[in-house]
Amino acid sequence: MSKKILLSGLKPTGAPHLGNYFGAIKQWIDMSSEYESYVFIADYHALNFIQNSEEMKKNIINVVLDYLALGLDPKKVTLFKQSDISEHTELAWIFETLTTMPYLMRAHAYKDAQAKNKEIAVGTFNYPVLMAADILLYSPDIVPVGADQQQHVEIARDIAQKFNNTFGNGEQILKLPEHRIIKEVAVVPGTDGRKMSKSYGNTIPLFAEYEEIKKCVMSIVTDSGGDVPTNVYAIHKLLVPAIRTKQELAELYEANKGKYKILKEALIEDLEKFIAPMREKRHELEKDIPGALAILKSGGEKAKVIASKKMQEVREKIGVNVY
Ligand code: ADP
Ligand code: TRP
């Protein structure tokens, strides 16, 4: 029996953090033996935020190094970048003809963007449509993401359904994907207790050096009074069972009720234990950037075969294949 398919990705918009790892990337790694896996770099999505060629290049290289250092194994996972597969933007156009503006106006990401900036780019507005194309080209069974992306996966399902209804003649041309969100890490909190996010400046970067870890942990906002500093504990809990067992963590907090400084120091040491091996692996990988890029390129060649086959089927169904 053939394996089920997993697909996911992230935008190359800056250093990845614990929220990206526990909310999404760890799932990709954990499931990569069981699923036929596709993980990509959403560089055309990032173009909505990064419009500087040097920065774009640097970020793409950084994400490949990040993926490899975190343990995505190119023997098990097809790693590629969106811009290598022109079918993503081609299929997005076809979907745009099936998707109404009022429907897209209901998307959270659009509402947030609009609240901040009235002059929204068409690319920002259409973001979920391109994401639907990213997903549906590879017919994945599951799309593991953090909670903030759930609505986007639902939009992809709706678009697939609309396409099938319009062009399928009763056949399911595009497979409806399921999002995969793990409840405990659906929203990893940052140093201020809000969702950890690059845009809030409340992250703990995944490859932080010791001094940076220290600075981040010291900046964790603590309520005065209670036995347990909630925001410290919420981050500490992520390191179970990798660094401490559940019981060891419970004992640490029991023995140090109200001692926020000691608990923060313990978190610094635990984070260092967790991060150091990945950080060292990343430093190693930085010595061979052409090697890392070769992995990305060959992943793109593999992904292209699948995407172009699906695109052929789509062109056939919409009636533009006249030769
Ligand atoms: P950011 O909000 O920092 O810009 P991205 O939008 O690049 O993060 O997210 C990449 C992936 O990581 C997505 O699947 C997203 O759902 C997940 N993710 C990001 N932040 C968190 C978080 N704090 N908790 C859980 N998952 C997260
Ligand atoms: N929108 C996702 C994010 O901000 C990135 C992304 C783009 C994605 N296309 C995707 C994730 C397809 C999963 C599947 O993190």
Tab-separated table of C-alpha atoms and ligand atoms in Angstrom:
chain	number	residue	atom	x	y	z
A	1	MET	CA	0.000	0.000	0.000
A	2	SER	CA	1.351	3.426	-0.836
A	3	LYS	CA	2.095	5.845	1.967
A	4	LYS	CA	-0.157	8.761	2.811
A	5	ILE	CA	1.121	12.169	1.804
A	6	LEU	CA	2.194	15.072	4.026
A	7	LEU	CA	2.865	18.603	2.808
A	8	SER	CA	3.788	21.774	4.638
A	9	GLY	CA	6.093	24.749	4.503
A	10	LEU	CA	6.975	28.140	5.864
A	11	LYS	CA	7.880	31.575	4.604
A	12	PRO	CA	11.538	32.623	4.562
A	13	THR	CA	10.903	35.772	6.551
A	14	GLY	CA	13.368	35.502	9.448
A	15	ALA	CA	14.920	33.294	12.103
A	16	PRO	CA	12.683	30.374	13.105
A	17	HIS	CA	11.621	30.147	16.738
A	18	LEU	CA	10.365	27.608	19.268
A	19	GLY	CA	6.766	28.273	18.143
A	20	ASN	CA	7.568	27.288	14.547
A	21	TYR	CA	9.385	24.202	15.750
A	22	PHE	CA	6.895	22.826	18.255
A	23	GLY	CA	3.825	24.052	16.390
A	24	ALA	CA	4.808	22.787	12.957
A	25	ILE	CA	8.340	21.633	12.038
A	26	LYS	CA	8.590	18.930	14.726
A	27	GLN	CA	5.449	17.298	13.343
A	28	TRP	CA	6.996	17.173	9.866
A	29	ILE	CA	10.086	15.457	11.245
A	30	ASP	CA	8.173	13.051	13.484
A	31	MET	CA	5.884	11.971	10.654
A	32	SER	CA	8.448	11.828	7.873
A	33	SER	CA	8.987	8.062	8.072
A	34	GLU	CA	5.316	7.273	8.033
A	35	TYR	CA	4.298	9.716	5.285
A	36	GLU	CA	5.556	10.533	1.837
A	37	SER	CA	6.619	14.063	2.765
A	38	TYR	CA	6.958	17.366	0.929
A	39	VAL	CA	8.302	20.378	2.780
A	40	PHE	CA	8.889	23.610	0.968
A	41	ILE	CA	10.055	27.192	1.295
A	42	ALA	CA	7.216	29.588	0.468
A	43	ASP	CA	9.401	32.260	-1.129
A	44	TYR	CA	6.663	33.720	-3.336
A	45	HIS	CA	4.542	34.123	-0.221
A	46	ALA	CA	7.462	35.889	1.441
A	47	LEU	CA	7.585	38.368	-1.447
A	48	ASN	CA	4.593	40.046	0.169
A	49	PHE	CA	6.935	40.992	3.018
A	50	ILE	CA	10.465	40.983	1.572
A	51	GLN	CA	11.176	43.037	-1.499
A	52	ASN	CA	14.949	43.086	-1.488
A	53	SER	CA	16.879	40.517	-3.534
A	54	GLU	CA	19.839	40.183	-1.167
A	55	GLU	CA	17.593	39.652	1.807
A	56	MET	CA	15.430	37.164	-0.081
A	57	LYS	CA	18.489	35.108	-1.122
A	58	LYS	CA	19.915	35.136	2.365
A	59	ASN	CA	16.603	34.080	3.878
A	60	ILE	CA	16.114	31.209	1.435
A	61	ILE	CA	19.595	29.879	2.189
A	62	ASN	CA	18.906	30.247	5.900
A	63	VAL	CA	15.704	28.229	5.744
A	64	VAL	CA	17.388	25.332	3.920
A	65	LEU	CA	20.117	25.288	6.563
A	66	ASP	CA	17.455	25.509	9.287
A	67	TYR	CA	15.434	22.632	7.848
A	68	LEU	CA	18.500	20.407	7.593
A	69	ALA	CA	19.869	21.359	11.017
A	70	LEU	CA	16.515	20.656	12.679
A	71	GLY	CA	16.607	17.141	11.312
A	72	LEU	CA	14.539	17.074	8.144
A	73	ASP	CA	16.221	14.255	6.295
A	74	PRO	CA	16.333	14.759	2.516
A	75	LYS	CA	16.273	10.974	2.080
A	76	LYS	CA	12.806	10.933	3.594
A	77	VAL	CA	11.499	14.393	2.762
A	78	THR	CA	11.376	16.187	-0.576
A	79	LEU	CA	12.638	19.685	0.240
A	80	PHE	CA	12.003	22.345	-2.364
A	81	LYS	CA	11.177	25.965	-2.940
A	82	GLN	CA	7.935	27.283	-4.313
A	83	SER	CA	9.457	29.526	-6.998
A	84	ASP	CA	11.113	26.491	-8.657
A	85	ILE	CA	7.693	25.078	-9.497
A	86	SER	CA	5.832	27.517	-11.759
A	87	GLU	CA	2.722	25.327	-11.481
A	88	HIS	CA	2.012	26.891	-8.061
A	89	THR	CA	1.341	30.329	-9.522
A	90	GLU	CA	-0.355	28.881	-12.594
A	91	LEU	CA	-2.830	26.889	-10.523
A	92	ALA	CA	-3.355	29.885	-8.220
A	93	TRP	CA	-4.603	31.879	-11.240
A	94	ILE	CA	-7.119	29.188	-12.123
A	95	PHE	CA	-8.320	29.137	-8.522
A	96	GLU	CA	-8.629	32.928	-8.551
A	97	THR	CA	-11.251	32.631	-11.261
A	98	LEU	CA	-13.280	30.349	-8.965
A	99	THR	CA	-12.897	32.318	-5.731
A	100	THR	CA	-14.976	35.364	-4.871
A	101	MET	CA	-13.731	38.511	-3.188
A	102	PRO	CA	-16.331	38.427	-0.388
A	103	TYR	CA	-15.197	34.891	0.438
A	104	LEU	CA	-11.533	35.943	0.730
A	105	MET	CA	-12.491	39.032	2.702
A	106	ARG	CA	-13.560	36.744	5.526
A	107	ALA	CA	-9.983	35.429	5.996
A	108	HIS	CA	-8.395	36.363	9.361
A	109	ALA	CA	-5.055	37.196	7.761
A	110	TYR	CA	-6.730	39.680	5.427
A	111	LYS	CA	-8.693	41.262	8.247
A	112	ASP	CA	-5.499	41.625	10.311
A	113	ALA	CA	-3.601	43.118	7.376
A	114	GLN	CA	-6.442	45.503	6.710
A	115	ALA	CA	-6.576	46.615	10.324
A	116	LYS	CA	-2.908	47.612	10.048
A	117	ASN	CA	-2.732	48.926	6.520
A	118	LYS	CA	-5.492	50.033	4.221
A	119	GLU	CA	-3.394	49.777	1.026
A	120	ILE	CA	-3.158	45.997	0.865
A	121	ALA	CA	-1.311	44.374	-2.056
A	122	VAL	CA	-3.328	42.026	-4.242
A	123	GLY	CA	-0.722	39.379	-3.328
A	124	THR	CA	-1.609	39.698	0.350
A	125	PHE	CA	-5.299	39.467	-0.433
A	126	ASN	CA	-4.785	36.402	-2.648
A	127	TYR	CA	-2.347	34.725	-0.265
A	128	PRO	CA	-4.756	31.904	0.698
A	129	VAL	CA	-5.366	31.110	-2.976
A	130	LEU	CA	-1.661	30.613	-3.664
A	131	MET	CA	-1.492	28.522	-0.503
A	132	ALA	CA	-4.366	26.384	-1.799
A	133	ALA	CA	-2.391	25.785	-5.002
A	134	ASP	CA	0.743	24.898	-2.974
A	135	ILE	CA	-1.259	22.268	-1.184
A	136	LEU	CA	-3.561	20.825	-3.830
A	137	LEU	CA	-0.851	20.201	-6.449
A	138	TYR	CA	0.607	17.436	-4.271
A	139	SER	CA	-2.672	15.787	-3.132
A	140	PRO	CA	-1.619	15.613	0.525
A	141	ASP	CA	-3.678	13.769	3.117
A	142	ILE	CA	-2.444	16.023	5.886
A	143	VAL	CA	-1.011	19.518	6.269
A	144	PRO	CA	0.602	19.897	9.723
A	145	VAL	CA	0.559	23.562	10.767
A	146	GLY	CA	0.074	25.777	13.827
A	147	ALA	CA	-3.428	26.952	14.738
A	148	ASP	CA	-3.042	30.262	12.866
A	149	GLN	CA	-2.949	28.381	9.559
A	150	GLN	CA	-6.067	26.276	10.103
A	151	GLN	CA	-8.312	28.668	8.230
A	152	HIS	CA	-5.958	28.643	5.243
A	153	VAL	CA	-6.167	24.864	5.012
A	154	GLU	CA	-9.952	25.121	5.224
A	155	ILE	CA	-9.893	27.606	2.345
A	156	ALA	CA	-7.827	25.103	0.341
A	157	ARG	CA	-10.491	22.464	0.996
A	158	ASP	CA	-13.264	24.817	-0.114
A	159	ILE	CA	-11.382	25.698	-3.296
A	160	ALA	CA	-10.733	22.014	-4.061
A	161	GLN	CA	-14.426	21.312	-3.582
A	162	LYS	CA	-15.403	24.190	-5.840
A	163	PHE	CA	-12.996	23.009	-8.536
A	164	ASN	CA	-14.278	19.441	-8.304
A	165	ASN	CA	-17.896	20.607	-8.481
A	166	THR	CA	-17.216	22.859	-11.441
A	167	PHE	CA	-14.950	20.655	-13.537
A	168	GLY	CA	-14.939	17.166	-12.027
A	169	ASN	CA	-18.094	15.713	-13.546
A	170	GLY	CA	-18.610	13.774	-10.354
A	171	GLU	CA	-14.931	12.898	-10.082
A	172	GLN	CA	-12.630	14.093	-7.288
A	173	ILE	CA	-9.813	15.711	-9.282
A	174	LEU	CA	-8.326	17.541	-6.304
A	175	LYS	CA	-8.025	15.726	-2.995
A	176	LEU	CA	-9.425	17.528	0.063
A	177	PRO	CA	-6.596	17.834	2.632
A	178	GLU	CA	-6.927	17.704	6.421
A	179	HIS	CA	-5.092	20.158	8.611
A	180	ARG	CA	-3.130	18.537	11.435
A	181	ILE	CA	-2.858	20.624	14.567
A	182	ILE	CA	-1.597	19.233	17.864
A	183	LYS	CA	-3.680	20.749	20.639
A	184	GLU	CA	-0.923	21.210	23.240
A	185	VAL	CA	1.293	23.164	20.853
A	186	ALA	CA	-1.321	24.754	18.603
A	187	VAL	CA	-0.345	28.157	19.999
A	188	VAL	CA	3.102	28.220	21.615
A	189	PRO	CA	3.308	31.308	23.843
A	190	GLY	CA	6.144	33.814	23.569
A	191	THR	CA	8.108	35.648	26.238
A	192	ASP	CA	5.175	38.014	26.837
A	193	GLY	CA	2.537	35.266	27.008
A	194	ARG	CA	1.021	36.132	23.614
A	195	LYS	CA	1.464	33.762	20.661
A	196	MET	CA	5.176	33.462	19.912
A	197	SER	CA	5.631	35.290	16.630
A	198	LYS	CA	8.332	37.068	14.661
A	199	SER	CA	5.981	39.987	14.299
A	200	TYR	CA	5.565	40.432	18.074
A	201	GLY	CA	9.294	40.333	18.892
A	202	ASN	CA	8.594	37.817	21.679
A	203	THR	CA	10.427	34.797	20.284
A	204	ILE	CA	13.111	32.417	21.440
A	205	PRO	CA	15.073	31.719	18.244
A	206	LEU	CA	15.833	28.068	17.549
A	207	PHE	CA	19.524	28.590	16.974
A	208	ALA	CA	20.134	31.213	19.636
A	209	GLU	CA	23.584	31.418	21.201
A	210	TYR	CA	23.762	31.044	24.994
A	211	GLU	CA	23.819	34.786	25.656
A	212	GLU	CA	20.757	35.320	23.482
A	213	ILE	CA	18.860	32.510	25.225
A	214	LYS	CA	19.707	34.174	28.525
A	215	LYS	CA	18.481	37.540	27.335
A	216	CYS	CA	15.214	36.100	25.999
A	217	VAL	CA	14.484	34.141	29.177
A	218	MET	CA	15.311	37.092	31.411
A	219	SER	CA	12.828	39.147	29.409
A	220	ILE	CA	9.968	36.692	30.047
A	221	VAL	CA	7.138	38.654	31.602
A	222	THR	CA	6.322	37.316	35.068
A	223	ASP	CA	3.291	38.084	37.150
A	224	SER	CA	4.189	38.965	40.703
A	225	GLY	CA	2.810	36.820	43.438
A	226	GLY	CA	1.852	33.307	42.288
A	227	ASP	CA	3.861	30.152	42.990
A	228	VAL	CA	4.455	29.417	39.331
A	229	PRO	CA	5.564	32.055	36.802
A	230	THR	CA	3.040	31.146	34.115
A	231	ASN	CA	4.974	32.296	31.056
A	232	VAL	CA	8.214	30.638	32.207
A	233	TYR	CA	6.426	27.366	32.875
A	234	ALA	CA	4.593	27.414	29.534
A	235	ILE	CA	7.915	27.525	27.668
A	236	HIS	CA	9.615	25.074	30.039
A	237	LYS	CA	6.851	22.530	29.455
A	238	LEU	CA	7.828	22.328	25.782
A	239	LEU	CA	11.104	20.678	26.776
A	240	VAL	CA	9.305	17.621	28.189
A	241	PRO	CA	10.330	14.896	27.433
A	242	ALA	CA	13.353	15.999	25.355
A	243	ILE	CA	15.286	17.505	28.283
A	244	ARG	CA	13.299	16.641	31.416
A	245	THR	CA	10.615	14.126	32.282
A	246	LYS	CA	7.197	15.400	33.299
A	247	GLN	CA	7.952	14.409	36.867
A	248	GLU	CA	11.318	16.174	36.963
A	249	LEU	CA	9.669	19.363	35.751
A	250	ALA	CA	6.914	19.060	38.360
A	251	GLU	CA	9.538	18.529	41.094
A	252	LEU	CA	11.559	21.533	39.956
A	253	TYR	CA	8.534	23.819	40.176
A	254	GLU	CA	7.365	22.275	43.456
A	255	ALA	CA	10.782	22.766	45.063
A	256	ASN	CA	11.041	26.372	43.867
A	257	LYS	CA	7.608	27.839	44.446
A	258	GLY	CA	7.690	31.583	43.911
A	259	LYS	CA	11.453	31.568	43.153
A	260	TYR	CA	11.225	33.061	39.718
A	261	LYS	CA	14.943	33.736	39.322
A	262	ILE	CA	15.929	30.125	40.009
A	263	LEU	CA	13.226	28.855	37.660
A	264	LYS	CA	14.356	31.199	34.906
A	265	GLU	CA	17.966	30.054	35.384
A	266	ALA	CA	16.858	26.426	35.113
A	267	LEU	CA	14.994	27.260	31.915
A	268	ILE	CA	18.104	28.922	30.453
A	269	GLU	CA	20.175	25.800	31.127
A	270	ASP	CA	17.487	23.484	29.727
A	271	LEU	CA	17.055	25.582	26.602
A	272	GLU	CA	20.816	25.585	26.090
A	273	LYS	CA	20.825	21.756	26.313
A	274	PHE	CA	18.010	21.617	23.801
A	275	ILE	CA	19.338	24.182	21.359
A	276	ALA	CA	23.127	23.537	21.466
A	277	PRO	CA	23.195	20.347	19.332
A	278	MET	CA	20.989	21.913	16.625
A	279	ARG	CA	23.039	25.102	16.712
A	280	GLU	CA	26.260	23.124	16.275
A	281	LYS	CA	24.801	21.126	13.424
A	282	ARG	CA	23.752	24.353	11.746
A	283	HIS	CA	27.257	25.830	12.092
A	284	GLU	CA	28.576	22.665	10.414
A	285	LEU	CA	26.063	22.946	7.562
A	286	GLU	CA	26.957	26.618	7.010
A	287	LYS	CA	30.353	25.431	5.769
A	288	ASP	CA	28.756	23.827	2.724
A	289	ILE	CA	26.025	26.104	1.423
A	290	PRO	CA	26.334	24.796	-2.177
A	291	GLY	CA	25.696	21.290	-0.788
A	292	ALA	CA	22.538	22.458	0.976
A	293	LEU	CA	21.332	24.280	-2.133
A	294	ALA	CA	21.940	21.185	-4.257
A	295	ILE	CA	19.534	19.306	-1.978
A	296	LEU	CA	16.923	22.020	-2.516
A	297	LYS	CA	17.419	21.989	-6.263
A	298	SER	CA	17.107	18.244	-6.605
A	299	GLY	CA	14.027	18.276	-4.350
A	300	GLY	CA	12.558	20.827	-6.753
A	301	GLU	CA	13.141	18.483	-9.679
A	302	LYS	CA	11.236	15.730	-7.875
A	303	ALA	CA	8.389	18.015	-6.862
A	304	LYS	CA	8.135	19.388	-10.399
A	305	VAL	CA	7.292	15.947	-11.790
A	306	ILE	CA	4.321	15.620	-9.442
A	307	ALA	CA	3.132	19.198	-9.848
A	308	SER	CA	3.297	19.151	-13.630
A	309	LYS	CA	1.353	15.899	-13.799
A	310	LYS	CA	-1.420	17.340	-11.653
A	311	MET	CA	-1.365	20.555	-13.673
A	312	GLN	CA	-1.751	18.564	-16.896
A	313	GLU	CA	-4.862	16.971	-15.430
A	314	VAL	CA	-6.216	20.377	-14.399
A	315	ARG	CA	-5.602	21.863	-17.869
A	316	GLU	CA	-7.391	18.910	-19.391
A	317	LYS	CA	-10.385	19.370	-17.089
A	318	ILE	CA	-10.774	23.099	-17.668
A	319	GLY	CA	-10.644	22.598	-21.421
A	320	VAL	CA	-7.510	24.464	-22.507
A	321	ASN	CA	-5.712	21.328	-23.746
A	322	VAL	CA	-6.671	21.527	-27.399
A	323	TYR	CA	-3.651	19.839	-29.044
B	1	ADP	P1	5.452	33.850	12.588
B	1	ADP	O1	4.092	34.095	13.210
B	1	ADP	O2	6.535	33.883	13.592
B	1	ADP	O3	5.718	34.752	11.399
B	1	ADP	P2	5.050	31.819	10.564
B	1	ADP	O4	3.792	32.503	10.137
B	1	ADP	O5	6.242	31.894	9.681
B	1	ADP	O6	5.415	32.351	12.026
B	1	ADP	O7	4.699	30.299	10.854
B	1	ADP	C1	5.293	29.139	10.280
B	1	ADP	C2	4.616	27.897	10.866
B	1	ADP	O8	4.809	27.842	12.287
B	1	ADP	C3	3.095	27.862	10.656
B	1	ADP	O9	2.666	26.522	10.458
B	1	ADP	C4	2.563	28.404	11.943
B	1	ADP	O10	1.252	27.968	12.215
B	1	ADP	C5	3.553	27.821	12.950
B	1	ADP	N1	3.649	28.699	14.129
B	1	ADP	C6	4.147	29.952	14.154
B	1	ADP	N2	4.099	30.476	15.395
B	1	ADP	C7	3.534	29.521	16.176
B	1	ADP	C8	3.201	29.446	17.568
B	1	ADP	N3	3.472	30.443	18.393
B	1	ADP	N4	2.621	28.323	18.020
B	1	ADP	C9	2.367	27.279	17.190
B	1	ADP	N5	2.670	27.274	15.873
B	1	ADP	C10	3.244	28.377	15.362
B	2	TRP	N1	1.064	30.372	5.145
B	2	TRP	C1	2.055	29.536	5.803
B	2	TRP	C2	2.677	30.318	6.986
B	2	TRP	O1	2.540	31.511	7.074
B	2	TRP	C3	3.143	29.099	4.848
B	2	TRP	C4	2.592	28.287	3.736
B	2	TRP	C5	2.447	28.677	2.434
B	2	TRP	C6	2.096	26.954	3.829
B	2	TRP	N2	1.924	27.668	1.701
B	2	TRP	C7	1.687	26.605	2.503
B	2	TRP	C8	1.959	26.049	4.872
B	2	TRP	C9	1.128	25.339	2.232
B	2	TRP	C10	1.391	24.784	4.594
B	2	TRP	C11	0.985	24.448	3.272
B	2	TRP	O2	3.308	29.711	7.798
